[in-house]
mmCIF file of N, CA, C and O in Angstrom:
data_model
loop_
_atom_site.group_PDB
_atom_site.id
_atom_site.type_symbol
_atom_site.label_atom_id
_atom_site.label_comp_id
_atom_site.label_asym_id
_atom_site.label_seq_id
_atom_site.Cartn_x
_atom_site.Cartn_y
_atom_site.Cartn_z
ATOM 1 N N UNK X 1 57.001 -340.478 174.386
ATOM 2 C CA UNK X 1 56.409 -341.010 172.565
ATOM 3 C C UNK X 1 57.303 -342.366 172.388
ATOM 4 O O UNK X 1 56.413 -343.009 171.640
ATOM 5 N N UNK X 2 58.168 -342.394 172.706
ATOM 6 C CA UNK X 2 58.929 -344.050 172.057
ATOM 7 C C UNK X 2 57.973 -344.974 172.584
ATOM 8 O O UNK X 2 58.095 -345.792 172.240
ATOM 9 N N UNK X 3 57.536 -344.685 174.544
ATOM 10 C CA UNK X 3 56.986 -345.886 174.679
ATOM 11 C C UNK X 3 55.542 -345.855 173.815
ATOM 12 O O UNK X 3 55.614 -347.226 173.961
ATOM 13 N N UNK X 4 55.013 -345.023 173.636
ATOM 14 C CA UNK X 4 53.706 -345.047 172.938
ATOM 15 C C UNK X 4 53.838 -346.111 171.663
ATOM 16 O O UNK X 4 53.360 -346.820 171.032
ATOM 17 N N UNK X 5 55.111 -345.818 170.700
ATOM 18 C CA UNK X 5 55.265 -346.619 169.629
ATOM 19 C C UNK X 5 55.669 -347.865 169.831
ATOM 20 O O UNK X 5 55.447 -348.621 169.089
ATOM 21 N N UNK X 6 56.202 -348.535 171.075
ATOM 22 C CA UNK X 6 56.517 -349.384 171.402
ATOM 23 C C UNK X 6 55.500 -350.232 171.536
ATOM 24 O O UNK X 6 55.235 -351.249 171.543
ATOM 25 N N UNK X 7 54.729 -349.940 172.347
ATOM 26 C CA UNK X 7 53.099 -350.625 172.451
ATOM 27 C C UNK X 7 52.390 -350.458 171.246
ATOM 28 O O UNK X 7 51.639 -351.497 171.249
ATOM 29 N N UNK X 8 52.297 -349.834 170.290
ATOM 30 C CA UNK X 8 51.559 -349.999 169.015
ATOM 31 C C UNK X 8 52.116 -350.552 167.872
ATOM 32 O O UNK X 8 51.332 -351.777 167.530
ATOM 33 N N UNK X 9 53.777 -351.305 168.110
ATOM 34 C CA UNK X 9 53.624 -352.235 167.692
ATOM 35 C C UNK X 9 53.359 -353.624 168.330
ATOM 36 O O UNK X 9 53.984 -354.631 167.377
ATOM 37 N N UNK X 10 52.898 -353.854 169.706
ATOM 38 C CA UNK X 10 52.225 -354.882 170.259
ATOM 39 C C UNK X 10 50.966 -355.026 170.135
ATOM 40 O O UNK X 10 50.497 -355.671 170.332
ATOM 41 N N UNK X 11 50.247 -354.015 169.583
ATOM 42 C CA UNK X 11 48.882 -354.043 169.849
ATOM 43 C C UNK X 11 48.357 -353.082 168.929
ATOM 44 O O UNK X 11 49.099 -351.780 168.972
ATOM 45 N N UNK X 12 46.841 -352.697 169.442
ATOM 46 C CA UNK X 12 46.160 -351.349 168.895
ATOM 47 C C UNK X 12 46.186 -350.515 170.060
ATOM 48 O O UNK X 12 45.746 -350.541 171.012
ATOM 49 N N UNK X 13 46.733 -349.105 170.131
ATOM 50 C CA UNK X 13 46.400 -348.151 171.187
ATOM 51 C C UNK X 13 45.330 -347.356 170.436
ATOM 52 O O UNK X 13 45.492 -346.783 169.592
ATOM 53 N N UNK X 14 44.541 -347.287 171.354
ATOM 54 C CA UNK X 14 43.375 -346.526 171.115
ATOM 55 C C UNK X 14 43.670 -344.908 171.261
ATOM 56 O O UNK X 14 42.920 -344.296 170.338
ATOM 57 N N UNK X 15 44.143 -344.506 171.958
ATOM 58 C CA UNK X 15 44.610 -342.766 172.355
ATOM 59 C C UNK X 15 46.027 -342.810 172.820
ATOM 60 O O UNK X 15 46.208 -343.540 173.691
ATOM 61 N N UNK X 16 46.541 -342.033 172.031
ATOM 62 C CA UNK X 16 48.431 -341.995 172.436
ATOM 63 C C UNK X 16 48.473 -340.552 173.166
ATOM 64 O O UNK X 16 49.610 -340.747 173.872
ATOM 65 N N UNK X 17 47.527 -340.036 173.435
ATOM 66 C CA UNK X 17 47.911 -338.992 174.510
ATOM 67 C C UNK X 17 46.321 -338.370 174.980
ATOM 68 O O UNK X 17 45.400 -338.383 174.321
ATOM 69 N N UNK X 18 46.716 -337.587 176.183
ATOM 70 C CA UNK X 18 45.762 -337.337 177.038
ATOM 71 C C UNK X 18 46.003 -336.080 177.254
ATOM 72 O O UNK X 18 46.975 -335.826 178.326
ATOM 73 N N UNK X 19 45.217 -334.548 177.556
ATOM 74 C CA UNK X 19 45.697 -333.397 177.991
ATOM 75 C C UNK X 19 47.211 -332.621 177.548
ATOM 76 O O UNK X 19 47.053 -332.156 177.953
ATOM 77 N N UNK X 20 47.308 -333.314 176.224
ATOM 78 C CA UNK X 20 48.378 -332.683 175.265
ATOM 79 C C UNK X 20 48.238 -331.339 174.460
ATOM 80 O O UNK X 20 48.521 -330.589 174.685
ATOM 81 N N UNK X 21 46.543 -330.847 174.517
ATOM 82 C CA UNK X 21 46.309 -329.580 173.888
ATOM 83 C C UNK X 21 45.718 -328.921 174.936
ATOM 84 O O UNK X 21 44.951 -329.011 175.727
ATOM 85 N N UNK X 22 46.150 -327.462 174.655
ATOM 86 C CA UNK X 22 45.306 -326.712 175.556
ATOM 87 C C UNK X 22 43.641 -326.403 175.197
ATOM 88 O O UNK X 22 43.758 -325.706 174.070
ATOM 89 N N UNK X 23 42.997 -326.835 175.721
ATOM 90 C CA UNK X 23 41.358 -326.713 175.301
ATOM 91 C C UNK X 23 41.183 -325.000 175.479
ATOM 92 O O UNK X 23 40.010 -324.787 175.104
ATOM 93 N N UNK X 24 41.588 -324.070 176.255
ATOM 94 C CA UNK X 24 41.389 -322.775 176.679
ATOM 95 C C UNK X 24 40.165 -322.588 177.565
ATOM 96 O O UNK X 24 40.009 -323.458 178.421
ATOM 97 N N UNK X 25 39.916 -321.261 177.674
ATOM 98 C CA UNK X 25 38.789 -321.357 178.435
ATOM 99 C C UNK X 25 37.811 -321.578 178.072
ATOM 100 O O UNK X 25 37.012 -322.495 177.037
ATOM 101 N N UNK X 26 36.467 -322.404 179.079
ATOM 102 C CA UNK X 26 35.300 -322.822 179.109
ATOM 103 C C UNK X 26 34.134 -322.097 177.700
ATOM 104 O O UNK X 26 34.056 -320.818 178.053
ATOM 105 N N UNK X 27 33.692 -322.909 177.237
ATOM 106 C CA UNK X 27 33.085 -322.580 175.819
ATOM 107 C C UNK X 27 34.081 -322.432 174.379
ATOM 108 O O UNK X 27 33.581 -321.707 173.642
ATOM 109 N N UNK X 28 35.347 -322.664 174.482
ATOM 110 C CA UNK X 28 36.119 -322.478 173.596
ATOM 111 C C UNK X 28 36.235 -323.988 172.861
ATOM 112 O O UNK X 28 36.928 -323.899 171.789
ATOM 113 N N UNK X 29 36.083 -324.884 173.531
ATOM 114 C CA UNK X 29 36.205 -326.054 173.482
ATOM 115 C C UNK X 29 35.137 -327.141 174.145
ATOM 116 O O UNK X 29 34.354 -327.084 174.605
ATOM 117 N N UNK X 30 34.844 -327.960 172.887
ATOM 118 C CA UNK X 30 33.670 -328.766 173.184
ATOM 119 C C UNK X 30 34.011 -330.224 174.754
ATOM 120 O O UNK X 30 34.265 -330.973 173.917
ATOM 121 N N UNK X 31 33.894 -329.496 175.677
ATOM 122 C CA UNK X 31 34.561 -330.770 176.847
ATOM 123 C C UNK X 31 33.583 -331.448 177.185
ATOM 124 O O UNK X 31 34.091 -333.032 177.547
ATOM 125 N N UNK X 32 32.392 -331.723 177.155
ATOM 126 C CA UNK X 32 31.473 -333.024 176.660
ATOM 127 C C UNK X 32 31.988 -333.350 176.145
ATOM 128 O O UNK X 32 32.110 -334.886 176.247
ATOM 129 N N UNK X 33 32.090 -333.382 174.401
ATOM 130 C CA UNK X 33 32.312 -334.297 173.410
ATOM 131 C C UNK X 33 33.539 -334.940 173.695
ATOM 132 O O UNK X 33 33.873 -336.227 173.518
ATOM 133 N N UNK X 34 34.489 -334.256 174.381
ATOM 134 C CA UNK X 34 36.154 -334.530 174.744
ATOM 135 C C UNK X 34 35.965 -335.555 175.765
ATOM 136 O O UNK X 34 36.489 -336.755 175.849
ATOM 137 N N UNK X 35 34.958 -335.483 176.908
ATOM 138 C CA UNK X 35 34.757 -336.072 177.813
ATOM 139 C C UNK X 35 34.249 -337.358 177.160
ATOM 140 O O UNK X 35 34.619 -338.747 177.709
ATOM 141 N N UNK X 36 33.394 -337.432 176.751
ATOM 142 C CA UNK X 36 32.304 -338.599 176.327
ATOM 143 C C UNK X 36 33.572 -339.084 175.227
ATOM 144 O O UNK X 36 33.251 -340.812 175.395
ATOM 145 N N UNK X 37 34.239 -338.881 174.220
ATOM 146 C CA UNK X 37 35.218 -339.518 174.054
ATOM 147 C C UNK X 37 36.240 -340.260 174.536
ATOM 148 O O UNK X 37 36.519 -341.655 173.918
ATOM 149 N N UNK X 38 36.724 -339.881 175.755
ATOM 150 C CA UNK X 38 37.811 -340.315 176.796
ATOM 151 C C UNK X 38 37.021 -341.616 177.073
ATOM 152 O O UNK X 38 37.630 -342.831 177.876
ATOM 153 N N UNK X 39 35.435 -341.748 177.324
ATOM 154 C CA UNK X 39 34.835 -342.478 178.618
ATOM 155 C C UNK X 39 34.359 -343.700 177.276
ATOM 156 O O UNK X 39 35.053 -344.693 177.293
ATOM 157 N N UNK X 40 34.144 -343.621 176.205
ATOM 158 C CA UNK X 40 34.265 -344.391 174.803
ATOM 159 C C UNK X 40 35.509 -345.335 174.983
ATOM 160 O O UNK X 40 35.469 -346.304 175.069
ATOM 161 N N UNK X 41 36.839 -344.532 174.976
ATOM 162 C CA UNK X 41 38.080 -345.472 174.984
ATOM 163 C C UNK X 41 38.281 -345.987 175.946
ATOM 164 O O UNK X 41 38.868 -347.077 176.100
ATOM 165 N N UNK X 42 38.138 -345.251 177.067
ATOM 166 C CA UNK X 42 38.219 -346.209 178.604
ATOM 167 C C UNK X 42 37.118 -347.339 178.372
ATOM 168 O O UNK X 42 37.824 -348.553 178.900
ATOM 169 N N UNK X 43 36.418 -347.350 177.859
ATOM 170 C CA UNK X 43 35.165 -348.646 178.143
ATOM 171 C C UNK X 43 35.848 -349.768 176.926
ATOM 172 O O UNK X 43 35.616 -351.021 177.479
ATOM 173 N N UNK X 44 36.328 -349.523 175.527
ATOM 174 C CA UNK X 44 36.738 -350.158 174.914
ATOM 175 C C UNK X 44 37.815 -351.056 174.874
ATOM 176 O O UNK X 44 37.999 -351.607 174.541
ATOM 177 N N UNK X 45 38.937 -350.298 175.838
ATOM 178 C CA UNK X 45 40.608 -350.810 175.879
ATOM 179 C C UNK X 45 40.352 -351.776 177.219
ATOM 180 O O UNK X 45 39.710 -352.095 178.099
ATOM 181 N N UNK X 46 41.339 -352.808 176.834
ATOM 182 C CA UNK X 46 41.660 -353.598 177.348
ATOM 183 C C UNK X 46 42.667 -353.298 179.083
ATOM 184 O O UNK X 46 42.356 -353.626 179.682
ATOM 185 N N UNK X 47 43.443 -352.262 178.608
ATOM 186 C CA UNK X 47 44.719 -351.751 179.351
ATOM 187 C C UNK X 47 44.410 -350.416 179.647
ATOM 188 O O UNK X 47 44.959 -350.062 178.317
ATOM 189 N N UNK X 48 44.601 -349.869 180.703
ATOM 190 C CA UNK X 48 45.083 -348.377 180.652
ATOM 191 C C UNK X 48 46.556 -348.308 181.170
ATOM 192 O O UNK X 48 46.761 -348.501 181.930
ATOM 193 N N UNK X 49 47.060 -347.487 180.487
ATOM 194 C CA UNK X 49 48.582 -347.209 180.481
ATOM 195 C C UNK X 49 48.815 -345.470 180.540
ATOM 196 O O UNK X 49 48.940 -345.148 179.652
ATOM 197 N N UNK X 50 48.604 -345.263 182.159
ATOM 198 C CA UNK X 50 48.984 -344.004 182.347
ATOM 199 C C UNK X 50 50.254 -343.312 182.926
ATOM 200 O O UNK X 50 51.046 -343.639 183.326
ATOM 201 N N UNK X 51 50.737 -342.348 182.237
ATOM 202 C CA UNK X 51 52.107 -341.626 182.301
ATOM 203 C C UNK X 51 51.780 -340.639 183.266
ATOM 204 O O UNK X 51 50.625 -339.386 183.542
ATOM 205 N N UNK X 52 52.405 -340.710 184.855
ATOM 206 C CA UNK X 52 51.914 -340.210 186.002
ATOM 207 C C UNK X 52 53.214 -338.984 186.510
ATOM 208 O O UNK X 52 52.656 -338.861 187.756
ATOM 209 N N UNK X 53 53.979 -338.908 186.131
ATOM 210 C CA UNK X 53 55.177 -338.023 186.369
ATOM 211 C C UNK X 53 54.844 -336.460 186.747
ATOM 212 O O UNK X 53 55.206 -336.244 187.642
ATOM 213 N N UNK X 54 53.530 -335.913 186.221
ATOM 214 C CA UNK X 54 53.397 -334.736 186.379
ATOM 215 C C UNK X 54 51.719 -334.789 187.235
ATOM 216 O O UNK X 54 50.633 -335.915 186.732
ATOM 217 N N UNK X 55 51.351 -334.117 188.340
ATOM 218 C CA UNK X 55 49.779 -334.379 188.328
ATOM 219 C C UNK X 55 48.919 -333.745 187.541
ATOM 220 O O UNK X 55 49.072 -333.025 186.876
ATOM 221 N N UNK X 56 47.645 -334.584 187.703
ATOM 222 C CA UNK X 56 46.767 -334.465 186.267
ATOM 223 C C UNK X 56 45.548 -334.909 186.857
ATOM 224 O O UNK X 56 45.347 -335.891 187.070
ATOM 225 N N UNK X 57 44.829 -333.449 187.270
ATOM 226 C CA UNK X 57 43.056 -334.574 187.796
ATOM 227 C C UNK X 57 42.939 -335.261 186.456
ATOM 228 O O UNK X 57 41.916 -336.072 186.901
ATOM 229 N N UNK X 58 42.681 -335.095 185.480
ATOM 230 C CA UNK X 58 42.125 -335.552 184.137
ATOM 231 C C UNK X 58 42.596 -336.831 184.356
ATOM 232 O O UNK X 58 41.918 -337.740 184.075
ATOM 233 N N UNK X 59 43.897 -337.201 184.480
ATOM 234 C CA UNK X 59 44.641 -338.554 184.610
ATOM 235 C C UNK X 59 43.956 -339.509 185.441
ATOM 236 O O UNK X 59 43.682 -340.427 185.663
ATOM 237 N N UNK X 60 44.245 -338.704 186.743
ATOM 238 C CA UNK X 60 43.701 -339.232 187.969
ATOM 239 C C UNK X 60 42.382 -339.590 187.525
ATOM 240 O O UNK X 60 41.850 -340.890 188.224
ATOM 241 N N UNK X 61 41.086 -338.895 187.165
ATOM 242 C CA UNK X 61 39.980 -339.389 186.904
ATOM 243 C C UNK X 61 39.844 -340.134 186.242
ATOM 244 O O UNK X 61 38.761 -341.526 186.259
ATOM 245 N N UNK X 62 41.016 -340.380 185.101
ATOM 246 C CA UNK X 62 40.776 -341.527 184.219
ATOM 247 C C UNK X 62 40.850 -342.969 184.612
ATOM 248 O O UNK X 62 40.588 -343.749 184.633
ATOM 249 N N UNK X 63 42.141 -343.007 185.568
ATOM 250 C CA UNK X 63 42.228 -344.040 186.525
ATOM 251 C C UNK X 63 41.491 -344.230 187.173
ATOM 252 O O UNK X 63 41.384 -345.448 187.536
ATOM 253 N N UNK X 64 41.027 -343.299 188.244
ATOM 254 C CA UNK X 64 40.105 -344.159 188.535
ATOM 255 C C UNK X 64 38.217 -344.500 188.053
ATOM 256 O O UNK X 64 37.757 -345.518 188.678
ATOM 257 N N UNK X 65 38.040 -344.235 186.693
ATOM 258 C CA UNK X 65 37.073 -344.426 185.720
ATOM 259 C C UNK X 65 37.380 -346.302 185.409
ATOM 260 O O UNK X 65 36.714 -346.981 185.776
ATOM 261 N N UNK X 66 38.852 -346.431 184.890
ATOM 262 C CA UNK X 66 39.028 -347.737 184.457
ATOM 263 C C UNK X 66 39.437 -348.369 185.665
ATOM 264 O O UNK X 66 38.960 -349.783 185.652
ATOM 265 N N UNK X 67 39.320 -348.371 187.002
ATOM 266 C CA UNK X 67 39.564 -349.107 187.853
ATOM 267 C C UNK X 67 37.914 -349.223 187.984
ATOM 268 O O UNK X 67 37.884 -350.871 188.285
ATOM 269 N N UNK X 68 37.316 -348.670 188.071
ATOM 270 C CA UNK X 68 35.816 -348.424 188.650
ATOM 271 C C UNK X 68 35.058 -349.792 187.147
ATOM 272 O O UNK X 68 34.258 -350.275 187.721
ATOM 273 N N UNK X 69 35.689 -349.577 186.280
ATOM 274 C CA UNK X 69 34.918 -350.459 185.138
ATOM 275 C C UNK X 69 35.876 -352.054 185.202
ATOM 276 O O UNK X 69 35.907 -352.674 184.497
ATOM 277 N N UNK X 70 37.051 -351.844 186.202
ATOM 278 C CA UNK X 70 37.565 -353.596 186.217
ATOM 279 C C UNK X 70 38.554 -353.371 185.648
ATOM 280 O O UNK X 70 39.277 -354.863 185.051
ATOM 281 N N UNK X 71 39.225 -352.426 184.856
ATOM 282 C CA UNK X 71 40.169 -352.419 183.930
ATOM 283 C C UNK X 71 41.525 -352.698 184.356
ATOM 284 O O UNK X 71 41.880 -352.366 185.683
ATOM 285 N N UNK X 72 42.543 -353.345 183.731
ATOM 286 C CA UNK X 72 43.954 -353.087 184.439
ATOM 287 C C UNK X 72 44.464 -352.125 184.253
ATOM 288 O O UNK X 72 44.521 -351.481 182.995
ATOM 289 N N UNK X 73 45.299 -351.464 184.983
ATOM 290 C CA UNK X 73 46.102 -350.144 185.142
ATOM 291 C C UNK X 73 47.515 -350.667 185.306
ATOM 292 O O UNK X 73 47.536 -350.833 186.310
ATOM 293 N N UNK X 74 48.166 -349.785 184.417
ATOM 294 C CA UNK X 74 49.635 -349.636 184.766
ATOM 295 C C UNK X 74 50.058 -348.180 184.850
ATOM 296 O O UNK X 74 49.299 -347.501 183.928
ATOM 297 N N UNK X 75 50.475 -347.653 185.496
ATOM 298 C CA UNK X 75 51.191 -346.244 185.800
ATOM 299 C C UNK X 75 52.794 -345.872 185.718
ATOM 300 O O UNK X 75 53.362 -347.071 186.463
ATOM 301 N N UNK X 76 52.683 -344.983 184.574
ATOM 302 C CA UNK X 76 54.328 -345.263 184.442
ATOM 303 C C UNK X 76 54.857 -344.060 185.206
ATOM 304 O O UNK X 76 54.203 -342.758 185.149
ATOM 305 N N UNK X 77 56.041 -343.875 185.919
ATOM 306 C CA UNK X 77 56.205 -342.369 186.836
ATOM 307 C C UNK X 77 58.099 -341.935 186.449
ATOM 308 O O UNK X 77 58.999 -343.225 186.043
ATOM 309 N N UNK X 78 58.082 -340.509 186.383
ATOM 310 C CA UNK X 78 59.783 -340.470 186.125
ATOM 311 C C UNK X 78 60.294 -340.255 187.221
ATOM 312 O O UNK X 78 59.715 -338.871 187.329
ATOM 313 N N UNK X 79 60.740 -340.802 188.382
ATOM 314 C CA UNK X 79 61.121 -340.218 189.230
ATOM 315 C C UNK X 79 62.135 -339.044 189.322
ATOM 316 O O UNK X 79 62.949 -338.909 188.392
ATOM 317 N N UNK X 80 61.851 -337.870 189.984
ATOM 318 C CA UNK X 80 63.012 -336.780 189.882
ATOM 319 C C UNK X 80 62.833 -336.271 191.246
ATOM 320 O O UNK X 80 61.830 -336.148 192.050
ATOM 321 N N UNK X 81 63.826 -334.957 191.305
ATOM 322 C CA UNK X 81 64.079 -334.502 192.558
ATOM 323 C C UNK X 81 62.832 -333.941 193.212
ATOM 324 O O UNK X 81 62.070 -332.921 192.194
ATOM 325 N N UNK X 82 62.351 -334.325 193.666
ATOM 326 C CA UNK X 82 60.947 -333.677 194.886
ATOM 327 C C UNK X 82 60.048 -334.099 194.243
ATOM 328 O O UNK X 82 58.806 -333.725 194.752
ATOM 329 N N UNK X 83 59.743 -335.289 193.461
ATOM 330 C CA UNK X 83 58.680 -336.011 192.940
ATOM 331 C C UNK X 83 58.373 -337.486 193.256
ATOM 332 O O UNK X 83 59.311 -338.039 193.244
ATOM 333 N N UNK X 84 56.860 -337.537 193.215
ATOM 334 C CA UNK X 84 57.044 -338.534 194.198
ATOM 335 C C UNK X 84 55.247 -339.681 193.631
ATOM 336 O O UNK X 84 54.884 -338.510 193.240
ATOM 337 N N UNK X 85 55.528 -340.561 193.261
ATOM 338 C CA UNK X 85 54.466 -341.413 193.160
ATOM 339 C C UNK X 85 52.878 -340.897 194.531
ATOM 340 O O UNK X 85 53.275 -341.142 195.529
ATOM 341 N N UNK X 86 52.152 -340.570 193.820
ATOM 342 C CA UNK X 86 50.935 -339.945 195.063
ATOM 343 C C UNK X 86 50.500 -341.405 195.556
ATOM 344 O O UNK X 86 50.742 -342.546 194.897
ATOM 345 N N UNK X 87 50.175 -340.900 196.948
ATOM 346 C CA UNK X 87 49.820 -342.428 197.385
ATOM 347 C C UNK X 87 48.842 -342.924 197.194
ATOM 348 O O UNK X 87 48.534 -344.275 197.543
ATOM 349 N N UNK X 88 47.681 -342.632 196.166
ATOM 350 C CA UNK X 88 46.340 -342.824 196.281
ATOM 351 C C UNK X 88 46.562 -343.639 195.060
ATOM 352 O O UNK X 88 46.121 -344.739 194.662
ATOM 353 N N UNK X 89 47.791 -343.682 194.283
ATOM 354 C CA UNK X 89 48.632 -344.705 193.186
ATOM 355 C C UNK X 89 49.543 -346.101 194.178
ATOM 356 O O UNK X 89 49.237 -347.170 193.711
ATOM 357 N N UNK X 90 50.284 -345.363 194.568
ATOM 358 C CA UNK X 90 51.204 -346.404 195.348
ATOM 359 C C UNK X 90 50.247 -347.469 196.307
ATOM 360 O O UNK X 90 50.935 -348.581 196.387
ATOM 361 N N UNK X 91 49.442 -346.969 196.798
ATOM 362 C CA UNK X 91 48.708 -347.686 197.924
ATOM 363 C C UNK X 91 47.570 -348.615 197.393
ATOM 364 O O UNK X 91 47.038 -348.999 197.992
ATOM 365 N N UNK X 92 47.228 -348.324 196.642
ATOM 366 C CA UNK X 92 46.273 -349.091 195.597
ATOM 367 C C UNK X 92 46.587 -350.599 195.425
ATOM 368 O O UNK X 92 47.704 -350.578 194.424
ATOM 369 N N UNK X 93 45.730 -351.398 195.553
ATOM 370 C CA UNK X 93 45.650 -352.639 195.392
ATOM 371 C C UNK X 93 45.823 -352.898 194.163
ATOM 372 O O UNK X 93 46.124 -353.972 193.345
ATOM 373 N N UNK X 94 44.936 -352.618 193.149
ATOM 374 C CA UNK X 94 44.316 -352.743 191.838
ATOM 375 C C UNK X 94 45.422 -352.035 190.855
ATOM 376 O O UNK X 94 45.053 -351.583 189.482
ATOM 377 N N UNK X 95 46.636 -350.857 190.726
ATOM 378 C CA UNK X 95 46.981 -350.530 190.224
ATOM 379 C C UNK X 95 48.346 -350.886 190.262
ATOM 380 O O UNK X 95 49.139 -351.305 191.253
ATOM 381 N N UNK X 96 49.017 -350.887 189.276
ATOM 382 C CA UNK X 96 50.531 -351.152 189.396
ATOM 383 C C UNK X 96 51.645 -349.868 188.958
ATOM 384 O O UNK X 96 51.437 -349.727 187.548
ATOM 385 N N UNK X 97 52.477 -349.368 189.801
ATOM 386 C CA UNK X 97 53.098 -348.429 189.203
ATOM 387 C C UNK X 97 54.637 -348.512 189.019
ATOM 388 O O UNK X 97 55.142 -349.516 189.944
ATOM 389 N N UNK X 98 55.282 -348.365 187.729
ATOM 390 C CA UNK X 98 56.589 -348.587 187.410
ATOM 391 C C UNK X 98 57.252 -347.181 187.123
ATOM 392 O O UNK X 98 56.841 -346.341 186.581
ATOM 393 N N UNK X 99 58.475 -347.422 187.623
ATOM 394 C CA UNK X 99 59.562 -346.326 187.314
ATOM 395 C C UNK X 99 59.882 -346.381 185.833
ATOM 396 O O UNK X 99 60.442 -347.400 185.618
ATOM 397 N N UNK X 100 60.114 -345.280 184.901
ATOM 398 C CA UNK X 100 60.630 -345.119 183.932
ATOM 399 C C UNK X 100 62.009 -344.708 184.195
ATOM 400 O O UNK X 100 61.845 -343.201 184.052
ATOM 401 N N UNK X 101 62.809 -345.502 184.129
ATOM 402 C CA UNK X 101 64.155 -344.833 184.244
ATOM 403 C C UNK X 101 64.773 -345.392 183.253
ATOM 404 O O UNK X 101 64.701 -346.686 182.355
#
């Protein structure tokens, strides 16, 4: 969260979290509305900053969409025992992965 605050000091942060809310079982949350809102944010933003220390299909999807839209993507990773940056991120020419240490 302190990193997000630092970004907010430098510019407009369109959304400061994703996947932080338990949306519950299908039907208990408007998944389509959430998807459309996230896609709108991806379209509007200039740079996507993704924290990728934990596996998340949602974050992976958003990173892929951002790359396909030609957005700059910066991935942040906290190295810990037994965890590594995905080869799909580490090997991509159009992504920049940085350790958060």
